[in-house]
XYZ file of C-alpha atoms in Angstrom:
731
model
C 0.000 0.000 0.000
C 2.855 2.376 0.886
C 4.425 1.835 -2.541
C 1.106 2.604 -4.223
C 0.813 5.873 -2.270
C 4.329 6.842 -3.331
C 3.491 6.132 -6.958
C 0.320 8.185 -6.729
C 2.281 11.042 -5.166
C 4.747 10.860 -8.037
C 1.842 10.895 -10.450
C 0.452 13.983 -8.751
C 3.839 15.663 -9.115
C 3.905 14.834 -12.818
C 0.414 16.230 -13.304
C 1.128 19.290 -11.190
C 3.305 21.038 -13.771
C 1.606 24.375 -13.307
C 3.012 27.870 -13.830
C 2.488 29.063 -10.261
C 5.404 31.476 -10.240
C 4.683 35.149 -10.771
C 7.625 35.548 -13.152
C 8.884 33.671 -16.191
C 12.458 32.498 -16.686
C 13.124 35.820 -18.437
C 12.086 37.765 -15.339
C 8.840 39.110 -16.795
C 5.399 38.734 -15.256
C 3.971 35.251 -15.753
C 0.647 35.859 -17.497
C -0.070 32.223 -18.357
C -1.030 31.641 -14.722
C -4.128 33.760 -15.354
C -5.371 31.605 -18.258
C -8.140 29.125 -17.464
C -8.488 26.769 -20.422
C -11.713 25.296 -19.065
C -13.570 28.513 -19.881
C -15.600 27.821 -23.014
C -15.248 24.025 -22.946
C -18.819 23.789 -21.656
C -22.024 25.327 -22.953
C -21.762 26.395 -26.595
C -18.182 27.700 -26.372
C -16.624 25.001 -28.604
C -13.079 25.902 -27.573
C -9.999 23.714 -27.917
C -8.582 21.838 -24.952
C -4.969 20.701 -25.114
C -1.488 22.016 -25.834
C -0.482 24.516 -28.496
C 1.529 27.661 -29.061
C 0.260 30.957 -30.505
C -0.885 30.556 -34.117
C 0.282 26.934 -34.117
C -0.661 24.521 -36.879
C -0.495 21.872 -34.151
C -3.211 21.853 -31.507
C -2.634 18.527 -29.800
C -5.281 17.443 -27.362
C -7.980 14.985 -26.373
C -10.711 14.083 -28.846
C -14.138 12.690 -28.005
C -16.909 11.146 -30.046
C -18.918 13.734 -31.957
C -22.189 13.759 -30.039
C -23.678 16.935 -31.468
C -23.035 20.585 -32.228
C -21.213 21.272 -28.962
C -18.429 18.815 -29.872
C -17.149 20.894 -32.829
C -13.723 21.277 -31.228
C -13.602 17.556 -30.418
C -13.968 18.135 -26.671
C -16.798 19.089 -24.320
C -16.675 19.462 -20.570
C -19.761 17.277 -20.119
C -18.071 14.215 -21.667
C -15.802 11.594 -20.105
C -14.878 9.343 -23.060
C -11.752 9.843 -25.181
C -11.092 8.289 -28.571
C -7.612 9.690 -29.089
C -5.166 12.548 -28.754
C -5.152 14.194 -32.171
C -2.541 16.653 -33.381
C -4.956 19.188 -34.901
C -8.218 20.684 -33.658
C -10.325 23.781 -34.201
C -11.235 26.251 -31.472
C -14.586 27.962 -31.324
C -16.003 27.004 -34.713
C -19.590 26.128 -35.549
C -18.622 23.101 -37.632
C -16.446 20.162 -36.600
C -13.323 19.120 -38.481
C -9.712 17.889 -38.047
C -8.693 15.466 -35.279
C -5.816 14.233 -37.414
C -3.131 11.656 -36.618
C -4.461 10.489 -33.262
C -2.678 8.367 -30.673
C -4.465 6.559 -27.830
C -3.057 4.273 -25.123
C -5.071 1.034 -25.069
C -4.936 -2.342 -23.374
C -5.634 -4.427 -26.478
C -6.507 -4.277 -30.160
C -10.237 -4.224 -29.496
C -10.211 -1.093 -27.364
C -11.417 2.012 -29.201
C -11.850 4.515 -26.373
C -10.989 5.189 -22.743
C -12.843 6.664 -19.803
C -11.297 9.633 -18.025
C -12.144 12.092 -15.274
C -11.738 15.855 -15.429
C -10.290 15.579 -11.925
C -7.311 13.788 -13.491
C -6.633 16.570 -16.018
C -4.126 19.373 -15.679
C -3.487 22.105 -18.187
C -1.832 25.420 -18.837
C -0.996 27.179 -22.114
C 1.367 24.870 -23.964
C 0.814 21.875 -21.693
C -1.902 19.303 -21.006
C -1.967 16.071 -19.023
C -4.476 13.447 -17.979
C -4.128 10.160 -16.150
C -5.982 7.217 -17.673
C -6.686 4.320 -15.307
C -7.419 1.602 -17.890
C -4.724 1.425 -19.113
C -2.655 2.952 -16.313
C -0.962 5.705 -18.274
C -0.326 9.368 -17.700
C -0.491 11.242 -20.988
C 1.326 14.573 -21.192
C 1.221 16.836 -24.228
C 3.118 19.889 -25.397
C 3.784 21.504 -28.766
C 5.739 23.784 -31.034
C 4.104 25.428 -34.038
C 4.390 22.324 -36.206
C 5.325 19.520 -33.791
C 3.229 17.721 -31.193
C 5.163 16.069 -28.371
C 3.684 13.302 -26.217
C 5.046 11.804 -23.014
C 3.477 8.514 -21.919
C 4.271 7.322 -18.381
C 3.053 3.882 -17.329
C 2.488 2.486 -13.819
C 3.205 -1.267 -13.496
C 0.234 -3.578 -13.074
C 1.709 -4.971 -9.866
C 0.982 -1.667 -8.166
C -2.308 -0.503 -9.648
C -4.713 -2.521 -11.730
C -4.101 -1.930 -15.413
C -1.753 -2.675 -18.276
C 1.813 -3.634 -17.476
C 3.132 -2.272 -20.797
C 2.303 0.513 -23.179
C 0.287 -0.135 -26.327
C -0.576 2.799 -28.611
C -3.340 2.930 -31.163
C -2.452 5.137 -34.162
C -5.702 6.008 -35.910
C -5.526 7.757 -39.285
C -9.240 7.425 -39.959
C -10.327 9.241 -36.810
C -12.117 12.524 -37.423
C -14.180 15.239 -35.801
C -17.537 16.371 -37.146
C -17.834 16.512 -40.916
C -14.348 15.262 -41.698
C -14.008 11.900 -43.471
C -10.760 10.181 -44.390
C -10.530 9.422 -48.117
C -6.962 8.152 -48.394
C -4.094 7.469 -46.014
C -0.884 5.525 -45.679
C 1.877 4.952 -43.155
C 5.330 3.381 -43.350
C 7.682 2.313 -40.586
C 10.893 3.734 -41.982
C 13.020 2.614 -39.030
C 12.512 1.168 -35.535
C 11.986 4.721 -34.258
C 10.231 6.449 -37.161
C 6.789 6.141 -38.770
C 5.812 8.487 -41.596
C 2.691 8.875 -43.663
C -0.147 11.080 -44.772
C -3.872 11.507 -44.439
C -6.228 12.940 -47.037
C -9.808 13.780 -46.176
C -12.971 15.531 -47.253
C -15.606 17.342 -45.272
C -15.838 20.974 -44.324
C -12.518 21.330 -46.123
C -13.281 19.564 -49.397
C -9.808 18.149 -50.094
C -7.343 18.301 -47.235
C -3.843 16.846 -46.866
C -1.868 16.215 -43.682
C 1.626 14.703 -43.898
C 3.374 13.511 -40.754
C 6.658 12.255 -39.376
C 6.338 10.428 -36.044
C 9.506 9.753 -34.068
C 9.790 7.573 -30.939
C 12.314 7.831 -28.114
C 12.512 4.005 -28.045
C 12.310 1.431 -30.853
C 8.745 0.283 -31.499
C 7.013 -2.637 -33.160
C 3.977 -2.156 -35.365
C 1.894 -5.169 -34.384
C -0.914 -4.955 -36.899
C -2.751 -2.576 -39.170
C -5.954 -2.335 -41.144
C -5.939 -0.861 -44.658
C -3.323 1.669 -43.594
C -5.820 3.384 -41.281
C -4.865 1.790 -37.995
C -1.591 0.747 -36.390
C -1.005 -0.807 -32.972
C 2.381 0.258 -31.680
C 4.284 -1.408 -28.851
C 7.543 0.136 -27.583
C 10.531 -2.171 -27.136
C 11.243 -0.547 -23.793
C 13.941 -1.831 -21.495
C 12.907 -3.171 -18.106
C 12.428 -0.343 -15.643
C 11.827 2.273 -18.340
C 8.281 3.503 -17.804
C 8.320 6.464 -20.218
C 7.968 6.892 -23.958
C 8.212 10.213 -25.764
C 6.684 10.633 -29.207
C 7.173 13.584 -31.549
C 4.737 14.096 -34.436
C 5.635 16.783 -36.943
C 3.031 17.923 -39.476
C 3.234 19.430 -42.935
C 0.549 20.463 -45.449
C 3.016 19.726 -48.242
C 5.026 16.502 -47.858
C 6.593 13.923 -45.567
C 9.971 15.513 -46.208
C 8.499 18.814 -45.136
C 7.291 17.230 -41.902
C 10.769 15.829 -41.247
C 12.331 19.239 -41.838
C 9.790 20.869 -39.515
C 10.739 18.433 -36.739
C 14.427 19.033 -37.250
C 13.918 22.796 -37.079
C 11.553 22.919 -34.101
C 12.193 19.822 -31.966
C 15.522 18.147 -32.722
C 15.786 16.757 -29.161
C 13.845 14.644 -26.621
C 13.620 17.180 -23.796
C 9.887 17.328 -23.109
C 10.224 19.854 -20.285
C 12.208 22.159 -22.537
C 9.350 22.263 -25.042
C 6.887 22.961 -22.218
C 9.081 25.832 -21.028
C 9.485 27.249 -24.536
C 5.739 27.052 -25.114
C 5.136 28.881 -21.847
C 7.576 31.591 -22.877
C 5.890 31.917 -26.270
C 2.506 32.347 -24.615
C 3.817 34.883 -22.120
C 5.442 36.844 -24.919
C 2.166 37.033 -26.852
C -0.087 37.567 -23.834
C 2.069 40.530 -22.824
C 0.974 42.439 -25.913
C -1.571 43.871 -23.464
C -0.920 44.206 -19.749
C -3.719 45.265 -17.444
C -4.303 46.464 -13.901
C -7.408 45.372 -12.038
C -8.332 44.421 -8.489
C -10.845 41.887 -9.785
C -9.249 38.436 -10.092
C -12.124 37.140 -12.222
C -11.724 39.994 -14.699
C -8.007 39.209 -14.966
C -8.697 35.526 -15.598
C -11.405 36.235 -18.163
C -9.178 38.787 -19.897
C -6.094 36.606 -20.292
C -8.153 33.557 -21.199
C -9.737 35.701 -23.898
C -6.253 36.663 -25.075
C -5.327 32.969 -25.157
C -8.368 32.180 -27.304
C -7.649 35.108 -29.627
C -4.018 34.082 -30.105
C -4.873 30.487 -31.031
C -5.753 31.454 -34.624
C -5.225 32.230 -37.467
C -2.927 29.221 -37.703
C 0.404 28.971 -39.483
C -0.073 26.938 -42.668
C 3.367 26.503 -44.184
C 6.549 24.585 -43.568
C 9.595 26.174 -41.957
C 11.073 26.737 -45.424
C 7.995 28.690 -46.599
C 6.366 25.922 -48.683
C 2.584 25.684 -48.403
C -0.408 24.159 -50.155
C -2.385 26.832 -51.957
C -6.108 27.293 -52.435
C -5.858 25.562 -55.826
C -4.229 22.458 -54.304
C -0.801 23.267 -55.730
C 2.353 23.631 -53.663
C 3.888 27.104 -53.495
C 6.970 28.612 -51.916
C 6.257 31.824 -50.055
C 8.503 34.582 -48.752
C 5.868 35.254 -46.090
C 4.127 33.254 -43.359
C 1.003 31.718 -44.857
C -2.010 31.408 -42.530
C -5.225 29.435 -42.358
C -8.252 29.018 -40.038
C -9.718 32.286 -41.295
C -13.204 32.579 -39.809
C -13.693 35.963 -41.411
C -17.481 36.459 -41.092
C -16.806 36.408 -37.374
C -13.368 37.923 -37.020
C -13.604 40.970 -39.311
C -15.680 42.616 -36.589
C -13.286 42.719 -33.630
C -10.517 40.107 -33.819
C -8.756 41.514 -36.885
C -9.103 45.173 -35.815
C -7.682 44.235 -32.402
C -4.776 42.412 -34.035
C -3.922 45.516 -36.080
C -3.414 47.315 -32.764
C -1.332 44.778 -30.866
C 0.120 42.554 -33.602
C 1.299 44.945 -36.321
C 4.179 42.543 -36.992
C 1.764 39.904 -38.351
C -0.495 42.046 -40.528
C 1.594 42.071 -43.715
C 1.632 38.274 -43.666
C -2.151 38.239 -43.240
C -2.484 40.571 -46.231
C -0.131 38.439 -48.336
C -2.109 35.336 -47.380
C -5.335 36.979 -48.562
C -3.848 38.216 -51.833
C -2.311 34.844 -52.694
C -5.576 33.051 -51.926
C -7.301 35.428 -54.338
C -4.748 34.656 -57.045
C -5.198 30.921 -56.522
C -8.991 30.615 -56.214
C -10.248 33.732 -57.987
C -11.605 35.660 -55.014
C -10.691 36.689 -51.503
C -11.232 34.189 -48.670
C -14.585 33.802 -46.953
C -13.841 31.008 -44.445
C -10.528 29.368 -45.335
C -9.541 26.076 -43.736
C -6.317 24.182 -44.452
C -5.980 25.395 -48.034
C -9.696 25.014 -48.808
C -12.398 27.611 -49.292
C -15.466 26.490 -47.369
C -17.624 29.495 -48.441
C -19.115 29.265 -44.966
C -21.351 32.196 -44.029
C -22.441 35.136 -46.181
C -20.926 38.305 -47.598
C -17.336 39.076 -48.547
C -15.624 39.486 -45.173
C -12.189 39.030 -46.736
C -12.767 42.338 -48.526
C -13.512 44.077 -45.231
C -10.341 42.788 -43.565
C -8.113 43.507 -46.577
C -9.551 47.017 -46.886
C -8.818 47.660 -43.213
C -5.256 46.376 -43.609
C -4.781 48.549 -46.691
C -6.093 51.722 -45.060
C -3.862 51.089 -42.032
C -0.749 50.772 -44.195
C -0.083 47.041 -44.055
C -0.394 46.343 -47.792
C 2.720 47.035 -49.848
C 0.768 47.340 -53.102
C -2.633 48.942 -52.404
C -3.611 48.774 -56.067
C -3.197 44.992 -55.946
C -5.541 44.934 -52.959
C -8.144 47.035 -54.770
C -7.888 44.775 -57.819
C -8.472 41.733 -55.590
C -11.554 43.398 -54.098
C -12.905 44.196 -57.564
C -12.271 40.631 -58.709
C -14.127 39.352 -55.651
C -17.109 41.723 -55.799
C -17.735 41.382 -59.547
C -18.265 37.632 -59.625
C -21.670 36.099 -60.297
C -21.742 33.380 -57.654
C -23.014 33.712 -54.080
C -25.895 36.012 -55.183
C -23.532 38.619 -56.644
C -24.974 38.161 -60.139
C -28.412 39.210 -58.862
C -26.832 42.177 -57.096
C -25.303 43.241 -60.409
C -28.601 42.910 -62.245
C -31.015 44.469 -59.758
C -28.864 46.561 -57.458
C -30.132 44.377 -54.623
C -30.817 40.662 -54.103
C -34.485 39.748 -54.730
C -35.614 37.025 -52.371
C -37.891 35.410 -54.968
C -34.915 34.773 -57.275
C -32.499 33.523 -54.627
C -33.252 29.903 -53.672
C -30.867 29.803 -50.709
C -32.606 32.646 -48.812
C -30.745 34.853 -46.301
C -30.929 37.723 -48.815
C -31.047 40.548 -46.268
C -27.985 39.250 -44.440
C -26.101 38.677 -47.690
C -26.867 42.140 -48.993
C -25.973 43.994 -45.805
C -22.691 42.088 -45.537
C -21.856 42.915 -49.170
C -22.596 46.577 -48.482
C -20.199 46.884 -45.559
C -17.469 45.003 -47.440
C -17.808 47.212 -50.499
C -17.664 50.327 -48.380
C -14.127 49.198 -47.513
C -13.323 48.903 -51.210
C -14.716 52.394 -51.777
C -12.474 53.820 -49.068
C -9.415 52.155 -50.594
C -10.345 53.422 -54.059
C -10.765 56.943 -52.686
C -7.346 56.769 -51.049
C -5.823 55.713 -54.383
C -7.663 58.395 -56.349
C -9.524 55.764 -58.380
C -12.654 57.884 -58.791
C -14.687 55.493 -60.964
C -14.058 52.585 -58.617
C -14.863 54.796 -55.644
C -18.229 55.841 -57.053
C -19.099 52.271 -58.048
C -18.352 50.760 -54.657
C -19.764 53.705 -52.723
C -23.123 53.410 -54.478
C -23.261 49.637 -53.965
C -22.329 50.052 -50.303
C -25.339 52.347 -49.807
C -27.815 49.923 -51.388
C -28.711 48.774 -47.859
C -31.391 51.475 -47.974
C -33.386 49.374 -50.453
C -34.135 46.889 -47.680
C -35.289 49.474 -45.152
C -39.019 49.584 -44.556
C -39.831 52.979 -43.049
C -43.319 51.809 -42.109
C -42.033 49.143 -39.711
C -38.513 50.442 -39.085
C -36.849 47.167 -40.074
C -34.574 45.796 -42.777
C -36.766 43.434 -44.803
C -36.475 41.112 -47.788
C -37.506 42.575 -51.154
C -38.696 40.718 -54.256
C -37.881 41.364 -57.903
C -40.830 43.794 -58.127
C -39.596 45.838 -55.209
C -42.187 44.552 -52.740
C -41.408 43.539 -49.173
C -41.997 39.924 -48.216
C -45.274 39.247 -46.447
C -46.161 38.104 -43.872
C -43.447 39.625 -41.705
C -42.396 38.766 -38.180
C -39.361 40.671 -36.874
C -38.651 38.111 -34.142
C -39.337 34.541 -35.231
C -36.846 32.923 -37.628
C -36.106 29.574 -39.242
C -32.426 28.635 -39.354
C -31.004 28.714 -42.903
C -34.488 29.178 -44.380
C -35.118 32.809 -43.574
C -34.122 36.266 -44.784
C -31.425 36.595 -42.131
C -28.347 34.568 -41.187
C -28.384 33.388 -37.577
C -30.496 36.321 -36.501
C -33.781 38.158 -36.938
C -34.912 41.568 -38.188
C -34.342 43.158 -34.782
C -30.661 42.225 -34.913
C -30.014 42.815 -38.616
C -31.644 46.212 -38.928
C -28.505 47.709 -37.368
C -26.003 45.911 -39.626
C -24.872 49.127 -41.280
C -21.648 49.673 -39.315
C -20.004 51.469 -42.219
C -22.656 54.216 -42.457
C -24.379 54.630 -39.102
C -25.402 58.220 -39.816
C -26.960 57.100 -43.087
C -29.022 54.592 -41.136
C -30.007 57.281 -38.623
C -31.251 59.392 -41.525
C -33.378 56.511 -42.817
C -35.223 56.554 -39.507
C -35.835 60.269 -39.915
C -33.170 61.589 -37.586
C -31.660 61.067 -34.165
C -34.831 61.089 -32.093
C -36.671 58.545 -34.222
C -33.568 56.398 -34.467
C -33.028 56.418 -30.707
C -36.671 55.594 -29.977
C -36.379 52.442 -32.070
C -32.848 51.702 -30.892
C -33.765 51.915 -27.213
C -36.574 49.422 -27.758
C -34.107 46.837 -29.125
C -32.855 46.266 -25.581
C -36.312 45.936 -24.016
C -38.382 44.049 -26.601
C -39.093 40.472 -25.573
C -40.156 37.640 -27.859
C -39.674 33.987 -28.727
C -37.578 33.368 -31.832
C -39.136 29.912 -32.176
C -37.904 26.337 -31.998
C -36.341 26.494 -35.471
C -34.011 29.401 -34.690
C -30.252 28.868 -34.839
C -28.631 27.737 -31.575
C -25.991 30.405 -32.206
C -28.442 33.139 -31.219
C -28.022 33.625 -27.483
C -27.063 36.136 -24.820
C -30.166 38.273 -24.974
C -30.789 41.781 -23.690
C -34.212 42.308 -25.173
C -33.591 41.365 -28.806
C -29.900 42.215 -28.679
C -28.119 38.832 -28.900
C -24.486 38.963 -27.829
C -23.926 35.247 -28.393
C -23.655 35.788 -32.147
C -21.618 38.230 -34.181
C -24.218 40.391 -36.008
C -24.978 42.116 -32.695
C -21.403 42.810 -31.634
C -21.108 46.406 -32.843
C -24.621 47.489 -31.931
C -24.259 48.922 -28.409
C -21.495 51.249 -29.600
C -23.894 52.894 -32.056
C -25.127 55.018 -29.148
C -21.949 57.082 -29.550
C -22.921 57.956 -33.123
C -26.280 59.224 -31.900
C -24.696 61.381 -29.205
C -25.668 59.261 -26.201
C -22.528 57.302 -25.228
C -23.746 57.190 -21.621
C -26.527 54.797 -22.681
C -23.939 52.311 -23.904
C -22.138 52.090 -20.557
C -24.634 50.010 -18.522
C -25.239 47.688 -21.465
C -21.531 47.140 -22.051
C -20.962 46.443 -18.364
C -23.910 44.034 -18.284
C -22.472 42.035 -21.177
C -18.958 41.963 -19.739
C -20.055 41.177 -16.175
C -22.752 38.603 -16.929
C -21.976 36.992 -20.287
C -18.279 36.305 -19.705
C -17.504 34.246 -16.599
C -14.858 31.868 -15.259
C -17.099 28.795 -15.546
C -16.739 26.079 -18.187
C -19.831 27.586 -19.834
C -18.366 31.065 -19.369
C -18.907 32.148 -22.983
C -22.499 33.090 -23.770
C -22.125 31.801 -27.340
C -19.757 30.137 -29.754
C -16.195 31.482 -29.385
C -15.943 31.755 -33.199
C -12.167 31.558 -33.535
C -11.367 34.487 -31.283
C -14.172 36.919 -32.102
C -16.163 36.479 -28.902
C -12.976 36.952 -26.910
C -11.790 39.892 -29.021
C -15.020 41.742 -28.247
C -14.317 41.308 -24.536
C -10.656 42.330 -24.803
C -11.434 45.524 -26.706
C -14.491 46.393 -24.639
C -12.744 45.719 -21.343
C -10.053 48.275 -22.195
C -12.702 50.698 -23.460
C -12.420 50.517 -27.262
C -14.270 49.021 -30.230
C -13.939 49.485 -34.006
C -17.495 49.693 -35.349
C -16.718 50.575 -38.975
C -15.091 47.463 -40.476
C -12.442 49.409 -42.389
C -10.565 52.535 -41.434
C -9.676 52.353 -37.778
C -11.990 54.657 -35.852
C -12.233 53.117 -32.379
C -15.286 53.997 -30.306
C -14.732 54.685 -26.593
C -16.920 52.663 -24.257
C -16.773 51.795 -20.554
C -13.606 49.887 -19.564
C -13.766 47.305 -16.799
C -9.999 47.270 -16.229
C -8.370 50.154 -14.384
C -5.451 50.389 -16.785
C -4.429 48.705 -20.010
C -1.065 49.080 -21.726
C -1.190 48.094 -25.394
C 2.144 47.300 -27.028
C 1.480 48.794 -30.450
C 4.870 48.107 -32.052
C 7.936 50.208 -32.863
C 8.755 50.282 -29.133
C 5.605 52.285 -28.455
C 2.805 51.721 -25.985
C -0.680 53.167 -25.740
C -2.075 53.326 -22.216
C -5.736 53.621 -21.309
C -6.410 54.614 -17.708
C -9.861 54.530 -16.120
C -9.579 56.726 -13.050
C -11.888 55.913 -10.114
C -13.201 52.955 -12.070
C -15.594 50.564 -10.303
C -18.784 48.589 -10.824
C -20.681 51.769 -9.923
C -18.499 54.303 -11.711
C -19.254 53.176 -15.263
C -19.755 56.520 -17.031
C -17.002 58.599 -18.642
C -17.086 62.085 -17.099
C -14.166 63.592 -19.000
C -11.039 62.517 -20.841
C -7.518 63.617 -21.652
C -5.208 62.437 -24.418
C -1.533 62.905 -23.578
C -2.528 65.355 -20.869
C -4.775 67.538 -23.045
C -8.594 67.644 -22.774
C -10.224 65.159 -25.150
C -13.938 65.480 -25.848
C -14.451 63.030 -28.719
C -16.205 59.712 -27.985
C -13.840 57.937 -30.374
C -10.132 57.842 -31.179
C -8.409 57.223 -34.493
C -6.125 54.283 -35.183
C -3.196 56.568 -36.009
C -3.455 58.288 -32.627
C -3.342 54.940 -30.846
C -0.390 53.675 -32.866
C 1.548 56.874 -32.185
C 1.618 55.881 -28.532
C 0.567 57.899 -25.540
C -2.025 57.891 -22.771
C -5.794 58.208 -22.886
C -7.139 58.915 -19.426
C -10.848 58.508 -18.737
C -12.348 59.952 -15.589
C -15.131 57.585 -14.513
C -18.159 58.422 -12.368
C -21.508 57.008 -11.157
C -23.805 59.222 -13.238
C -24.157 60.004 -16.952
C -22.375 63.111 -18.217
C -22.420 65.205 -21.359
C -18.966 63.961 -22.413
C -18.943 62.962 -26.072
C -22.519 64.127 -26.700
C -21.829 67.246 -28.786
C -22.381 66.751 -32.495
C -18.754 67.574 -33.305
C -17.561 64.932 -30.805
C -19.527 62.019 -32.257
C -17.896 59.515 -34.589
């Protein structure tokens, strides 16, 4: 019994690898200790659980059976059955995919899954472990950008019931969600090396993953089945209870995978990789440092940063080779990225990244432009070299326009040409837009015409702004006029954006609340939420209502109107304040529209309600789907007191920060500090402001002013003030 207790204590020590120290090895503040990876693994959060580094192609972690929508990442907090530890996962998506190249300790060839307990898990950014009792194995995981590293530690059967030796199941057929293996192969090249590839179809129509899997001890491949399954037994010496496995990935070739391993993990020091991953996370998390007396706010904030930094993912080998959108292999002189959930992330994630990650933006722009060259248009939702065309609109145009206007595109004319090429196609309802100037619902069999049209409008406003900057007058007029076609959907009689037919008549009957998922005029929302989807021209929308007073009367009612959306509504629509739905992206800019109407004080209690109630430290602490960083980006920006409403251009609206101070590292050795003086849960209203010590009356701040560095100080108080209300101070 004493020996068993000692072994369990050793196991606890292994699993207790937690960053408890307040400083890293470099002497800087340890921010990873404030990340709670369980946040978002319950409810509808769909976030990844496991080990990765910022922007890593590898996200190695536990995979479960797909039991429904909430298993899109391969893991849900409610589940206790594992089918493998795959090297790639998605975080916060609405569709399941990946799960590639999975290893699972088993007791025999017939075992396909294992039971585990969340009590036996331990995790921190860059590290994950779990103890499995049948078989008796502790699994530890860590990662570089392109290499997953596993450490398997066994406990002899004589001490605790279980397997007395390690047997690993390598499953190349395993998948998450829609993914289905179409072709795969593996070869044991030497006693310590297995290589191969996996090809699949699903959300990504034709996806390749090449791998090189190295073992710290010689192994035997006991049996396989049509190249999809291998049972691997280490030839371990007596007394050796550990096996380390390194799996390097490549989208291009087995040789590329081998080169990636040599470059990123040419050793067997597991703890070194854990330490380097921790340093990488601390380096990226420190792009924003905050001061707050609220421990929960700090945890929510840095967990949100962790989620934001998980994607976009690197999608190229260390030598620059990558698989393009046309399936061909290219060599790039830039870092190519994937996992581009642009319908979500154009709203807050990408604008936030332009503030704190200026070093990555040129690579993002190059990725977009090369995708356009390879597939004929800018990305919509790009996954592992494949265009999924998931969601509506042309969000890639919005992001590229923002990058161009902020100076991250070396050839702005090339960007404008890519936007023109994208907008002038005939697919995805664009042909009808060309013909009618709007999208008639009676001619569009896939519905969602209001959402499609409004998304096209905001994207083309970005193109108009780029054209204006370049002096391309004809292009400016063309895109400007198309971007204002949102007015054709506005029904002044009801005050809603409504579907219009080819004769110019609104669809009847009309219900602004009830919706049918994928069979309605709106995408994951209703008329109450979509009427405000004019972020590029808020004053134009105000004018459609007949002016500020009429606009505000309708706008105020958004947050008080109750109603049942019906059983057939999308599960994405959640987090209600009246009909405002924070759990899905079309609502994310809405509260900040109060600033445009001269009433920023009305936004403050709503912003605080969302931040205080819809983001928590529980497993279900995200009110909706994380959506690849967007839900978290909204919190990060809002918690420091900023939000970019207009998709392109960089005018950040000032809200009601929940942190007392935030220091944004904006590049070029500059910082921008936002201080909320006398901030508290009661003092939520901005009373006055200074910028670099001078009075500042505007309720917004331009991107250039932030990037120049300096200090914005907001004096907070318990009652509304007239700060930012004057017409000349509105955005």
